[in-house]
Amino acid sequence: MSELESFRMEVREFLEANAPRSLRGTSPSGPFDGYWGGKKHPPVDPDVLKWRDVCYERGFTAPTWPKEYGGAGLSRKHAAVLYEEMRALGLPRPVVGFGFAMIGPTLLEFGNEEQKHEHLPKIARGEIRWCQGYSEPNAGSDLANVQMKAERDGDEFIVNGQKTWTSHADKSDWIFCLVRTSQEDRKQRGITFLLVDMESEGVSVRNIDLISGSSPFCETFFENVRVPVRNVVGQIGDGWTVGKALLQHERSNIGSSIGRQPGSGQRELVEKARHHLYWDGKRLEDAVMREKIAALGMEEEAFQLTLDRVAQKAQAGGNPGAESSILKVVATELKQARYELGQEIAGAAGLGWTGPGFSESDLEFTREWLRSRANTIEGGSSEIQRNIIAKRVLGLPDAK
Amino acid sequence: MAERPHLNLIANAEQKMLAETARKLVEEKAPVERLRELRKPEHPKGFSRSLYSEMAELGWTALLIPEAYDGLGLGLFDLVGVLESLGRELAPEPLLTSALLGAYPILEGESEALRQRFLPGIASGDAIVTLAYEEEGLRDYYERPSASITAYNAGYVLNGTKIQVADALVADAFVVTCRSAATDSLAMVLVEANSDGVSIERQYRVDSRVVGIVRFENVDVAEDEVLSLEAVPLFNKTLNRAAVGLSAEMLGAAEKAFEDTIAYLKERVQFDVPIGSFQALQHRAATLYCELELLRSSVYAAAAAADQAEEAFPRLAALAKARANETFLHVAKEAIQMHGGIGMTDECDIGFYLKRAQAAAWSLGNTSYHRRRWAELNGY
């Protein structure tokens, strides 16, 4: 038996002995479906915490992180085996969130020893929940235009300004921010990557309602907030380097989370069509709708095959750069097209906001349709993605 | 809905070398501009026979033919790289015609005599066999042709007229779709071009390809020239294989039209700057790039499935051709728009790509046809 296969056996035994029965077969839908942790988390089923604890003990909440920071020191291949086995039992990841997807990997790359020891184990245990302080009212696509000010005062910075689109800020304990520590000739300079405890005096959070009703988004305000200088990640004034590296993690997560269930969009649309449209035996009667669903299903398959091809190329040691640049823009526009077509299938049944006369699933779908309009704006808008493709892949010249 | 099989989508070293050789040969000896010469009435073949022989010597015509019939016994994935290279310069040499449209139904049909008679010749490049399936007014109901065979003596007699038959003027034989009067089903038979009752007339098509009207008047068909009397499965398999081959050509063509356009955006100066610096054009170029990458994945997956996962093949063939139709046309239209006025002139090569895109989109299944198939195969 190969070493990897014996590891698989070991994992199976561990899961069989330790995974709570109540959590098996819950079939989580992706890397963000599970327990987010943090001090403000509402009470949960004790089995969820038990599951977290047994995994944390083995380093399995953050399997690729080194042991001294609460991980298990596993290779990517071993971690993939662990997740495969969890999926096979329909188990959620024991703890999820931006700590794992964004700030954790960034601290491992750029943090100092003190920061790694201080923050990583707490992320791994789900003790501290993190949120992202990047966008500002005047720094959206032009992210380097951040204006939130951090002025040096001895061993501290005094922070003033506002962050926006801070997902889940109301439920988070710490926030990682891009702040301006100096004005330089280029706006990418003079930015610093700073970790802020949200319990500090002067931090306040307001929820943002989107057109879809509720949302995870918040605005976060900072008024004379004192932050120790030791909370700077990387060098003072060099936060753009750190911040950009983190965005890579964010984009690869968006791409893979949308591409995670092959053919699921088409299945969902056909299901919807079964409720709302006429069928002639096994065949959808409306030929126009049939063709529209087929076109969407085909694009979904072509996208999935592209994800496969990018992955195979990366495995073969090739550079996935050029092809992978298209993933975010294609994935999000495909998702919007899927919701639009779903709404077309539902017709008037898709117009409900709340209350009687509308089905739960249609109501939810309508909210998701509205929410999907944000997909081509957040995480680097489609326009920014196209700029990147035009310049970096196609080599088209800059405007004068 | 069907499970997704694992498909290897990356060419191996030999496949890469094969495609690279093809690309160099085509670039050197078959630049797209030669279509201006080949389209003239005094060129009855519409391609270069000597170049085709050279391709045969390199083994391309033999790739898909089993070793038992003097072929190389390789797969569609091996051929796809070659067809992509031919597509880049819209090379009209009848590789797709003979190696797929002609050879595949003979290989998969019911007549061992025909396999022995034709496959070695197709493999060596000496024989060209084509498929006659289009009829006036047939649209894409390919399984309901008007041409028909009726029993006569020990064999059959064929009557009917086929149009836009690829490489009709040089073909040694035609695989003909027809209705079998006896079974009232689609049938496929083989007829040699020099048989009594066969007449061929050249048609001039928008894409400069030489195609023809082929009339069959009381043509004798021997028992062992019947490929199938219940030919719907054989025809569908043939159409699928050939559609993937054509999609590979279309991918190569779209890719070349796109590259030429990007080069033009960098060199053409207006308002004192290269027009490629304008965001309005950059974003459209980026969109085309995305579509091309999705098409590439679709074509490679279909070809890989032909060799590795027969079960998934019909679905993926429909995907490849539908997307090739859409993407090639979109790229070709944008290519002309971005070239501006010069793109409209016959002197500029880019126009050939639009004409070919339109002709290819209406061959071997248009977009609606393949979407319908996809929907059927996915259970709606």
PDB file of N, CA and C in Angstrom, chain B residues 128-211:
ATOM      1  N   ILE B 128     -10.188   8.985 -52.548  1.00  0.00           N
ATOM      2  CA  ILE B 128     -10.944   9.972 -51.776  1.00  0.00           C
ATOM      3  C   ILE B 128     -12.412   9.551 -51.790  1.00  0.00           C
ATOM      4  N   VAL B 129     -12.966   9.396 -50.592  1.00  0.00           N
ATOM      5  CA  VAL B 129     -14.375   9.028 -50.465  1.00  0.00           C
ATOM      6  C   VAL B 129     -15.053  10.129 -49.663  1.00  0.00           C
ATOM      7  N   THR B 130     -16.267  10.505 -50.088  1.00  0.00           N
ATOM      8  CA  THR B 130     -16.954  11.581 -49.378  1.00  0.00           C
ATOM      9  C   THR B 130     -18.360  11.136 -49.001  1.00  0.00           C
ATOM     10  N   LEU B 131     -19.017  11.965 -48.196  1.00  0.00           N
ATOM     11  CA  LEU B 131     -20.369  11.640 -47.732  1.00  0.00           C
ATOM     12  C   LEU B 131     -21.361  12.569 -48.424  1.00  0.00           C
ATOM     13  N   ALA B 132     -22.388  11.991 -49.054  1.00  0.00           N
ATOM     14  CA  ALA B 132     -23.434  12.775 -49.711  1.00  0.00           C
ATOM     15  C   ALA B 132     -24.682  12.695 -48.848  1.00  0.00           C
ATOM     16  N   TYR B 133     -24.963  13.762 -48.076  1.00  0.00           N
ATOM     17  CA  TYR B 133     -26.097  13.709 -47.138  1.00  0.00           C
ATOM     18  C   TYR B 133     -27.034  14.899 -47.239  1.00  0.00           C
ATOM     19  N   GLU B 134     -26.568  16.010 -47.858  1.00  0.00           N
ATOM     20  CA  GLU B 134     -27.426  17.198 -47.952  1.00  0.00           C
ATOM     21  C   GLU B 134     -28.370  17.075 -49.135  1.00  0.00           C
ATOM     22  N   GLU B 135     -29.613  17.555 -48.938  1.00  0.00           N
ATOM     23  CA  GLU B 135     -30.557  17.617 -50.055  1.00  0.00           C
ATOM     24  C   GLU B 135     -31.262  18.960 -50.011  1.00  0.00           C
ATOM     25  N   GLU B 136     -31.806  19.344 -51.158  1.00  0.00           N
ATOM     26  CA  GLU B 136     -32.542  20.596 -51.194  1.00  0.00           C
ATOM     27  C   GLU B 136     -33.757  20.497 -50.268  1.00  0.00           C
ATOM     28  N   GLY B 137     -33.917  21.490 -49.416  1.00  0.00           N
ATOM     29  CA  GLY B 137     -35.086  21.537 -48.549  1.00  0.00           C
ATOM     30  C   GLY B 137     -35.053  20.574 -47.372  1.00  0.00           C
ATOM     31  N   LEU B 138     -33.968  19.848 -47.213  1.00  0.00           N
ATOM     32  CA  LEU B 138     -33.905  18.851 -46.137  1.00  0.00           C
ATOM     33  C   LEU B 138     -33.690  19.500 -44.776  1.00  0.00           C
ATOM     34  N   ARG B 139     -33.120  20.716 -44.796  1.00  0.00           N
ATOM     35  CA  ARG B 139     -32.701  21.395 -43.552  1.00  0.00           C
ATOM     36  C   ARG B 139     -31.833  20.435 -42.742  1.00  0.00           C
ATOM     37  N   ASP B 140     -32.155  20.226 -41.458  1.00  0.00           N
ATOM     38  CA  ASP B 140     -31.287  19.320 -40.713  1.00  0.00           C
ATOM     39  C   ASP B 140     -32.013  18.033 -40.311  1.00  0.00           C
ATOM     40  N   TYR B 141     -33.029  17.673 -41.073  1.00  0.00           N
ATOM     41  CA  TYR B 141     -33.693  16.379 -40.838  1.00  0.00           C
ATOM     42  C   TYR B 141     -32.979  15.312 -41.661  1.00  0.00           C
ATOM     43  N   TYR B 142     -31.723  15.106 -41.322  1.00  0.00           N
ATOM     44  CA  TYR B 142     -30.856  14.261 -42.147  1.00  0.00           C
ATOM     45  C   TYR B 142     -31.355  12.823 -42.255  1.00  0.00           C
ATOM     46  N   GLU B 143     -32.127  12.385 -41.257  1.00  0.00           N
ATOM     47  CA  GLU B 143     -32.547  10.978 -41.260  1.00  0.00           C
ATOM     48  C   GLU B 143     -33.771  10.751 -42.146  1.00  0.00           C
ATOM     49  N   ARG B 144     -34.235  11.839 -42.838  1.00  0.00           N
ATOM     50  CA  ARG B 144     -35.400  11.673 -43.716  1.00  0.00           C
ATOM     51  C   ARG B 144     -35.116  12.139 -45.141  1.00  0.00           C
ATOM     52  N   PRO B 145     -34.129  11.546 -45.800  1.00  0.00           N
ATOM     53  CA  PRO B 145     -33.799  12.007 -47.157  1.00  0.00           C
ATOM     54  C   PRO B 145     -34.854  11.563 -48.177  1.00  0.00           C
ATOM     55  N   SER B 146     -34.888  12.262 -49.320  1.00  0.00           N
ATOM     56  CA  SER B 146     -35.783  11.848 -50.415  1.00  0.00           C
ATOM     57  C   SER B 146     -35.129  10.773 -51.268  1.00  0.00           C
ATOM     58  N   ALA B 147     -33.814  10.821 -51.393  1.00  0.00           N
ATOM     59  CA  ALA B 147     -33.118   9.788 -52.162  1.00  0.00           C
ATOM     60  C   ALA B 147     -33.516   8.431 -51.599  1.00  0.00           C
ATOM     61  N   SER B 148     -33.641   7.434 -52.505  1.00  0.00           N
ATOM     62  CA  SER B 148     -34.114   6.144 -51.995  1.00  0.00           C
ATOM     63  C   SER B 148     -33.510   4.982 -52.771  1.00  0.00           C
ATOM     64  N   ILE B 149     -33.493   3.829 -52.107  1.00  0.00           N
ATOM     65  CA  ILE B 149     -33.097   2.602 -52.800  1.00  0.00           C
ATOM     66  C   ILE B 149     -34.269   1.624 -52.781  1.00  0.00           C
ATOM     67  N   THR B 150     -34.417   0.924 -53.908  1.00  0.00           N
ATOM     68  CA  THR B 150     -35.412  -0.149 -53.951  1.00  0.00           C
ATOM     69  C   THR B 150     -34.715  -1.419 -54.427  1.00  0.00           C
ATOM     70  N   ALA B 151     -35.227  -2.554 -53.963  1.00  0.00           N
ATOM     71  CA  ALA B 151     -34.620  -3.844 -54.330  1.00  0.00           C
ATOM     72  C   ALA B 151     -34.725  -4.062 -55.830  1.00  0.00           C
ATOM     73  N   TYR B 152     -33.690  -4.614 -56.418  1.00  0.00           N
ATOM     74  CA  TYR B 152     -33.666  -4.848 -57.860  1.00  0.00           C
ATOM     75  C   TYR B 152     -32.661  -5.957 -58.131  1.00  0.00           C
ATOM     76  N   ASN B 153     -33.099  -7.001 -58.798  1.00  0.00           N
ATOM     77  CA  ASN B 153     -32.261  -8.183 -58.998  1.00  0.00           C
ATOM     78  C   ASN B 153     -31.672  -8.637 -57.661  1.00  0.00           C
ATOM     79  N   ALA B 154     -30.350  -8.851 -57.629  1.00  0.00           N
ATOM     80  CA  ALA B 154     -29.751  -9.313 -56.379  1.00  0.00           C
ATOM     81  C   ALA B 154     -29.373  -8.151 -55.469  1.00  0.00           C
ATOM     82  N   GLY B 155     -29.524  -6.902 -55.969  1.00  0.00           N
ATOM     83  CA  GLY B 155     -29.101  -5.765 -55.167  1.00  0.00           C
ATOM     84  C   GLY B 155     -30.190  -4.701 -55.076  1.00  0.00           C
ATOM     85  N   TYR B 156     -29.783  -3.438 -55.303  1.00  0.00           N
ATOM     86  CA  TYR B 156     -30.701  -2.312 -55.166  1.00  0.00           C
ATOM     87  C   TYR B 156     -30.450  -1.338 -56.304  1.00  0.00           C
ATOM     88  N   VAL B 157     -31.409  -0.419 -56.455  1.00  0.00           N
ATOM     89  CA  VAL B 157     -31.180   0.674 -57.383  1.00  0.00           C
ATOM     90  C   VAL B 157     -31.446   1.993 -56.647  1.00  0.00           C
ATOM     91  N   LEU B 158     -30.524   2.923 -56.857  1.00  0.00           N
ATOM     92  CA  LEU B 158     -30.552   4.198 -56.112  1.00  0.00           C
ATOM     93  C   LEU B 158     -31.001   5.336 -57.010  1.00  0.00           C
ATOM     94  N   ASN B 159     -31.914   6.173 -56.492  1.00  0.00           N
ATOM     95  CA  ASN B 159     -32.335   7.384 -57.184  1.00  0.00           C
ATOM     96  C   ASN B 159     -32.349   8.551 -56.207  1.00  0.00           C
ATOM     97  N   GLY B 160     -31.924   9.723 -56.690  1.00  0.00           N
ATOM     98  CA  GLY B 160     -31.980  10.903 -55.828  1.00  0.00           C
ATOM     99  C   GLY B 160     -30.913  11.911 -56.206  1.00  0.00           C
ATOM    100  N   THR B 161     -31.000  13.081 -55.567  1.00  0.00           N
ATOM    101  CA  THR B 161     -30.044  14.146 -55.854  1.00  0.00           C
ATOM    102  C   THR B 161     -29.492  14.701 -54.537  1.00  0.00           C
ATOM    103  N   LYS B 162     -28.196  14.752 -54.432  1.00  0.00           N
ATOM    104  CA  LYS B 162     -27.552  15.325 -53.249  1.00  0.00           C
ATOM    105  C   LYS B 162     -26.885  16.645 -53.635  1.00  0.00           C
ATOM    106  N   ILE B 163     -26.854  17.573 -52.696  1.00  0.00           N
ATOM    107  CA  ILE B 163     -26.261  18.881 -52.997  1.00  0.00           C
ATOM    108  C   ILE B 163     -25.118  19.196 -52.025  1.00  0.00           C
ATOM    109  N   GLN B 164     -24.332  20.168 -52.436  1.00  0.00           N
ATOM    110  CA  GLN B 164     -23.198  20.636 -51.612  1.00  0.00           C
ATOM    111  C   GLN B 164     -22.384  19.469 -51.052  1.00  0.00           C
ATOM    112  N   VAL B 165     -22.148  18.489 -51.914  1.00  0.00           N
ATOM    113  CA  VAL B 165     -21.349  17.342 -51.497  1.00  0.00           C
ATOM    114  C   VAL B 165     -19.876  17.759 -51.495  1.00  0.00           C
ATOM    115  N   ALA B 166     -19.232  17.601 -50.358  1.00  0.00           N
ATOM    116  CA  ALA B 166     -17.843  18.049 -50.229  1.00  0.00           C
ATOM    117  C   ALA B 166     -16.937  17.282 -51.184  1.00  0.00           C
ATOM    118  N   ASP B 167     -16.079  18.006 -51.870  1.00  0.00           N
ATOM    119  CA  ASP B 167     -15.080  17.408 -52.760  1.00  0.00           C
ATOM    120  C   ASP B 167     -15.696  16.439 -53.774  1.00  0.00           C
ATOM    121  N   ALA B 168     -16.908  16.766 -54.214  1.00  0.00           N
ATOM    122  CA  ALA B 168     -17.636  15.876 -55.124  1.00  0.00           C
ATOM    123  C   ALA B 168     -16.870  15.645 -56.422  1.00  0.00           C
ATOM    124  N   LEU B 169     -16.123  16.670 -56.882  1.00  0.00           N
ATOM    125  CA  LEU B 169     -15.503  16.543 -58.205  1.00  0.00           C
ATOM    126  C   LEU B 169     -14.283  15.636 -58.228  1.00  0.00           C
ATOM    127  N   VAL B 170     -13.718  15.364 -57.062  1.00  0.00           N
ATOM    128  CA  VAL B 170     -12.528  14.511 -57.040  1.00  0.00           C
ATOM    129  C   VAL B 170     -12.775  13.171 -56.373  1.00  0.00           C
ATOM    130  N   ALA B 171     -13.967  13.000 -55.791  1.00  0.00           N
ATOM    131  CA  ALA B 171     -14.219  11.780 -55.020  1.00  0.00           C
ATOM    132  C   ALA B 171     -14.225  10.558 -55.934  1.00  0.00           C
ATOM    133  N   ASP B 172     -13.647   9.480 -55.421  1.00  0.00           N
ATOM    134  CA  ASP B 172     -13.715   8.205 -56.140  1.00  0.00           C
ATOM    135  C   ASP B 172     -15.014   7.494 -55.825  1.00  0.00           C
ATOM    136  N   ALA B 173     -15.569   7.789 -54.667  1.00  0.00           N
ATOM    137  CA  ALA B 173     -16.817   7.132 -54.279  1.00  0.00           C
ATOM    138  C   ALA B 173     -17.594   8.010 -53.308  1.00  0.00           C
ATOM    139  N   PHE B 174     -18.901   7.774 -53.266  1.00  0.00           N
ATOM    140  CA  PHE B 174     -19.786   8.508 -52.364  1.00  0.00           C
ATOM    141  C   PHE B 174     -20.455   7.535 -51.400  1.00  0.00           C
ATOM    142  N   VAL B 175     -20.445   7.912 -50.104  1.00  0.00           N
ATOM    143  CA  VAL B 175     -21.335   7.233 -49.170  1.00  0.00           C
ATOM    144  C   VAL B 175     -22.620   8.053 -49.190  1.00  0.00           C
ATOM    145  N   VAL B 176     -23.734   7.414 -49.524  1.00  0.00           N
ATOM    146  CA  VAL B 176     -24.976   8.145 -49.781  1.00  0.00           C
ATOM    147  C   VAL B 176     -26.026   7.785 -48.733  1.00  0.00           C
ATOM    148  N   THR B 177     -26.646   8.810 -48.152  1.00  0.00           N
ATOM    149  CA  THR B 177     -27.777   8.554 -47.258  1.00  0.00           C
ATOM    150  C   THR B 177     -29.041   8.489 -48.108  1.00  0.00           C
ATOM    151  N   CYS B 178     -29.899   7.515 -47.841  1.00  0.00           N
ATOM    152  CA  CYS B 178     -31.112   7.361 -48.636  1.00  0.00           C
ATOM    153  C   CYS B 178     -32.148   6.618 -47.811  1.00  0.00           C
ATOM    154  N   ARG B 179     -33.361   6.588 -48.349  1.00  0.00           N
ATOM    155  CA  ARG B 179     -34.425   5.862 -47.662  1.00  0.00           C
ATOM    156  C   ARG B 179     -34.511   4.474 -48.273  1.00  0.00           C
ATOM    157  N   SER B 180     -34.574   3.477 -47.410  1.00  0.00           N
ATOM    158  CA  SER B 180     -34.762   2.125 -47.922  1.00  0.00           C
ATOM    159  C   SER B 180     -36.257   1.868 -48.040  1.00  0.00           C
ATOM    160  N   ALA B 181     -36.733   1.645 -49.277  1.00  0.00           N
ATOM    161  CA  ALA B 181     -38.172   1.459 -49.500  1.00  0.00           C
ATOM    162  C   ALA B 181     -38.670   0.253 -48.721  1.00  0.00           C
ATOM    163  N   ALA B 182     -37.832  -0.780 -48.629  1.00  0.00           N
ATOM    164  CA  ALA B 182     -38.263  -2.020 -47.985  1.00  0.00           C
ATOM    165  C   ALA B 182     -38.459  -1.839 -46.480  1.00  0.00           C
ATOM    166  N   THR B 183     -37.508  -1.174 -45.825  1.00  0.00           N
ATOM    167  CA  THR B 183     -37.589  -1.051 -44.363  1.00  0.00           C
ATOM    168  C   THR B 183     -38.178   0.286 -43.931  1.00  0.00           C
ATOM    169  N   ASP B 184     -38.380   1.190 -44.878  1.00  0.00           N
ATOM    170  CA  ASP B 184     -38.824   2.554 -44.598  1.00  0.00           C
ATOM    171  C   ASP B 184     -37.953   3.200 -43.514  1.00  0.00           C
ATOM    172  N   SER B 185     -36.671   2.957 -43.663  1.00  0.00           N
ATOM    173  CA  SER B 185     -35.754   3.518 -42.676  1.00  0.00           C
ATOM    174  C   SER B 185     -34.594   4.171 -43.424  1.00  0.00           C
ATOM    175  N   LEU B 186     -33.808   4.941 -42.697  1.00  0.00           N
ATOM    176  CA  LEU B 186     -32.610   5.515 -43.304  1.00  0.00           C
ATOM    177  C   LEU B 186     -31.638   4.395 -43.646  1.00  0.00           C
ATOM    178  N   ALA B 187     -31.039   4.493 -44.835  1.00  0.00           N
ATOM    179  CA  ALA B 187     -30.010   3.525 -45.226  1.00  0.00           C
ATOM    180  C   ALA B 187     -28.771   4.280 -45.677  1.00  0.00           C
ATOM    181  N   MET B 188     -27.638   3.612 -45.653  1.00  0.00           N
ATOM    182  CA  MET B 188     -26.407   4.198 -46.192  1.00  0.00           C
ATOM    183  C   MET B 188     -25.764   3.179 -47.122  1.00  0.00           C
ATOM    184  N   VAL B 189     -25.436   3.654 -48.345  1.00  0.00           N
ATOM    185  CA  VAL B 189     -24.828   2.766 -49.335  1.00  0.00           C
ATOM    186  C   VAL B 189     -23.625   3.463 -49.953  1.00  0.00           C
ATOM    187  N   LEU B 190     -22.785   2.690 -50.604  1.00  0.00           N
ATOM    188  CA  LEU B 190     -21.630   3.276 -51.280  1.00  0.00           C
ATOM    189  C   LEU B 190     -21.794   3.160 -52.792  1.00  0.00           C
ATOM    190  N   VAL B 191     -21.474   4.272 -53.470  1.00  0.00           N
ATOM    191  CA  VAL B 191     -21.558   4.294 -54.931  1.00  0.00           C
ATOM    192  C   VAL B 191     -20.253   4.851 -55.480  1.00  0.00           C
ATOM    193  N   GLU B 192     -19.690   4.161 -56.446  1.00  0.00           N
ATOM    194  CA  GLU B 192     -18.474   4.698 -57.061  1.00  0.00           C
ATOM    195  C   GLU B 192     -18.832   5.823 -58.016  1.00  0.00           C
ATOM    196  N   ALA B 193     -17.931   6.799 -58.111  1.00  0.00           N
ATOM    197  CA  ALA B 193     -18.235   8.007 -58.883  1.00  0.00           C
ATOM    198  C   ALA B 193     -18.401   7.711 -60.372  1.00  0.00           C
ATOM    199  N   ASN B 194     -17.719   6.679 -60.854  1.00  0.00           N
ATOM    200  CA  ASN B 194     -17.806   6.402 -62.289  1.00  0.00           C
ATOM    201  C   ASN B 194     -18.896   5.383 -62.640  1.00  0.00           C
ATOM    202  N   SER B 195     -19.792   5.129 -61.697  1.00  0.00           N
ATOM    203  CA  SER B 195     -20.896   4.195 -61.987  1.00  0.00           C
ATOM    204  C   SER B 195     -21.850   4.796 -63.023  1.00  0.00           C
ATOM    205  N   ASP B 196     -22.520   3.939 -63.760  1.00  0.00           N
ATOM    206  CA  ASP B 196     -23.536   4.413 -64.705  1.00  0.00           C
ATOM    207  C   ASP B 196     -24.645   5.103 -63.941  1.00  0.00           C
ATOM    208  N   GLY B 197     -25.079   6.261 -64.433  1.00  0.00           N
ATOM    209  CA  GLY B 197     -26.196   6.966 -63.815  1.00  0.00           C
ATOM    210  C   GLY B 197     -25.776   8.010 -62.801  1.00  0.00           C
ATOM    211  N   VAL B 198     -24.487   8.173 -62.555  1.00  0.00           N
ATOM    212  CA  VAL B 198     -24.006   9.208 -61.632  1.00  0.00           C
ATOM    213  C   VAL B 198     -23.539  10.411 -62.434  1.00  0.00           C
ATOM    214  N   SER B 199     -24.083  11.596 -62.145  1.00  0.00           N
ATOM    215  CA  SER B 199     -23.562  12.809 -62.785  1.00  0.00           C
ATOM    216  C   SER B 199     -23.270  13.870 -61.731  1.00  0.00           C
ATOM    217  N   ILE B 200     -22.210  14.637 -61.982  1.00  0.00           N
ATOM    218  CA  ILE B 200     -21.697  15.569 -60.970  1.00  0.00           C
ATOM    219  C   ILE B 200     -21.566  16.953 -61.571  1.00  0.00           C
ATOM    220  N   GLU B 201     -22.018  17.956 -60.827  1.00  0.00           N
ATOM    221  CA  GLU B 201     -21.942  19.333 -61.312  1.00  0.00           C
ATOM    222  C   GLU B 201     -21.349  20.209 -60.213  1.00  0.00           C
ATOM    223  N   ARG B 202     -20.395  21.039 -60.595  1.00  0.00           N
ATOM    224  CA  ARG B 202     -19.735  21.873 -59.580  1.00  0.00           C
ATOM    225  C   ARG B 202     -20.663  22.974 -59.074  1.00  0.00           C
ATOM    226  N   GLN B 203     -20.586  23.224 -57.760  1.00  0.00           N
ATOM    227  CA  GLN B 203     -21.279  24.368 -57.167  1.00  0.00           C
ATOM    228  C   GLN B 203     -20.222  25.315 -56.604  1.00  0.00           C
ATOM    229  N   TYR B 204     -20.521  26.612 -56.679  1.00  0.00           N
ATOM    230  CA  TYR B 204     -19.594  27.618 -56.146  1.00  0.00           C
ATOM    231  C   TYR B 204     -20.163  28.130 -54.840  1.00  0.00           C
ATOM    232  N   ARG B 205     -19.436  27.912 -53.785  1.00  0.00           N
ATOM    233  CA  ARG B 205     -19.970  28.265 -52.479  1.00  0.00           C
ATOM    234  C   ARG B 205     -19.224  29.462 -51.908  1.00  0.00           C
ATOM    235  N   VAL B 206     -19.860  30.124 -50.972  1.00  0.00           N
ATOM    236  CA  VAL B 206     -19.350  31.359 -50.373  1.00  0.00           C
ATOM    237  C   VAL B 206     -17.954  31.156 -49.762  1.00  0.00           C
ATOM    238  N   ASP B 207     -17.652  29.945 -49.283  1.00  0.00           N
ATOM    239  CA  ASP B 207     -16.374  29.724 -48.604  1.00  0.00           C
ATOM    240  C   ASP B 207     -15.274  29.222 -49.539  1.00  0.00           C
ATOM    241  N   SER B 208     -15.497  29.329 -50.867  1.00  0.00           N
ATOM    242  CA  SER B 208     -14.490  28.943 -51.870  1.00  0.00           C
ATOM    243  C   SER B 208     -14.224  27.446 -51.923  1.00  0.00           C
ATOM    244  N   ARG B 209     -14.942  26.649 -51.149  1.00  0.00           N
ATOM    245  CA  ARG B 209     -14.743  25.210 -51.209  1.00  0.00           C
ATOM    246  C   ARG B 209     -15.419  24.660 -52.466  1.00  0.00           C
ATOM    247  N   VAL B 210     -14.803  23.633 -53.044  1.00  0.00           N
ATOM    248  CA  VAL B 210     -15.430  22.989 -54.193  1.00  0.00           C
ATOM    249  C   VAL B 210     -16.400  21.928 -53.683  1.00  0.00           C
ATOM    250  N   VAL B 211     -17.679  22.171 -53.941  1.00  0.00           N
ATOM    251  CA  VAL B 211     -18.715  21.205 -53.572  1.00  0.00           C
ATOM    252  C   VAL B 211     -19.519  20.929 -54.838  1.00  0.00           C
TER     253      VAL B 211
END
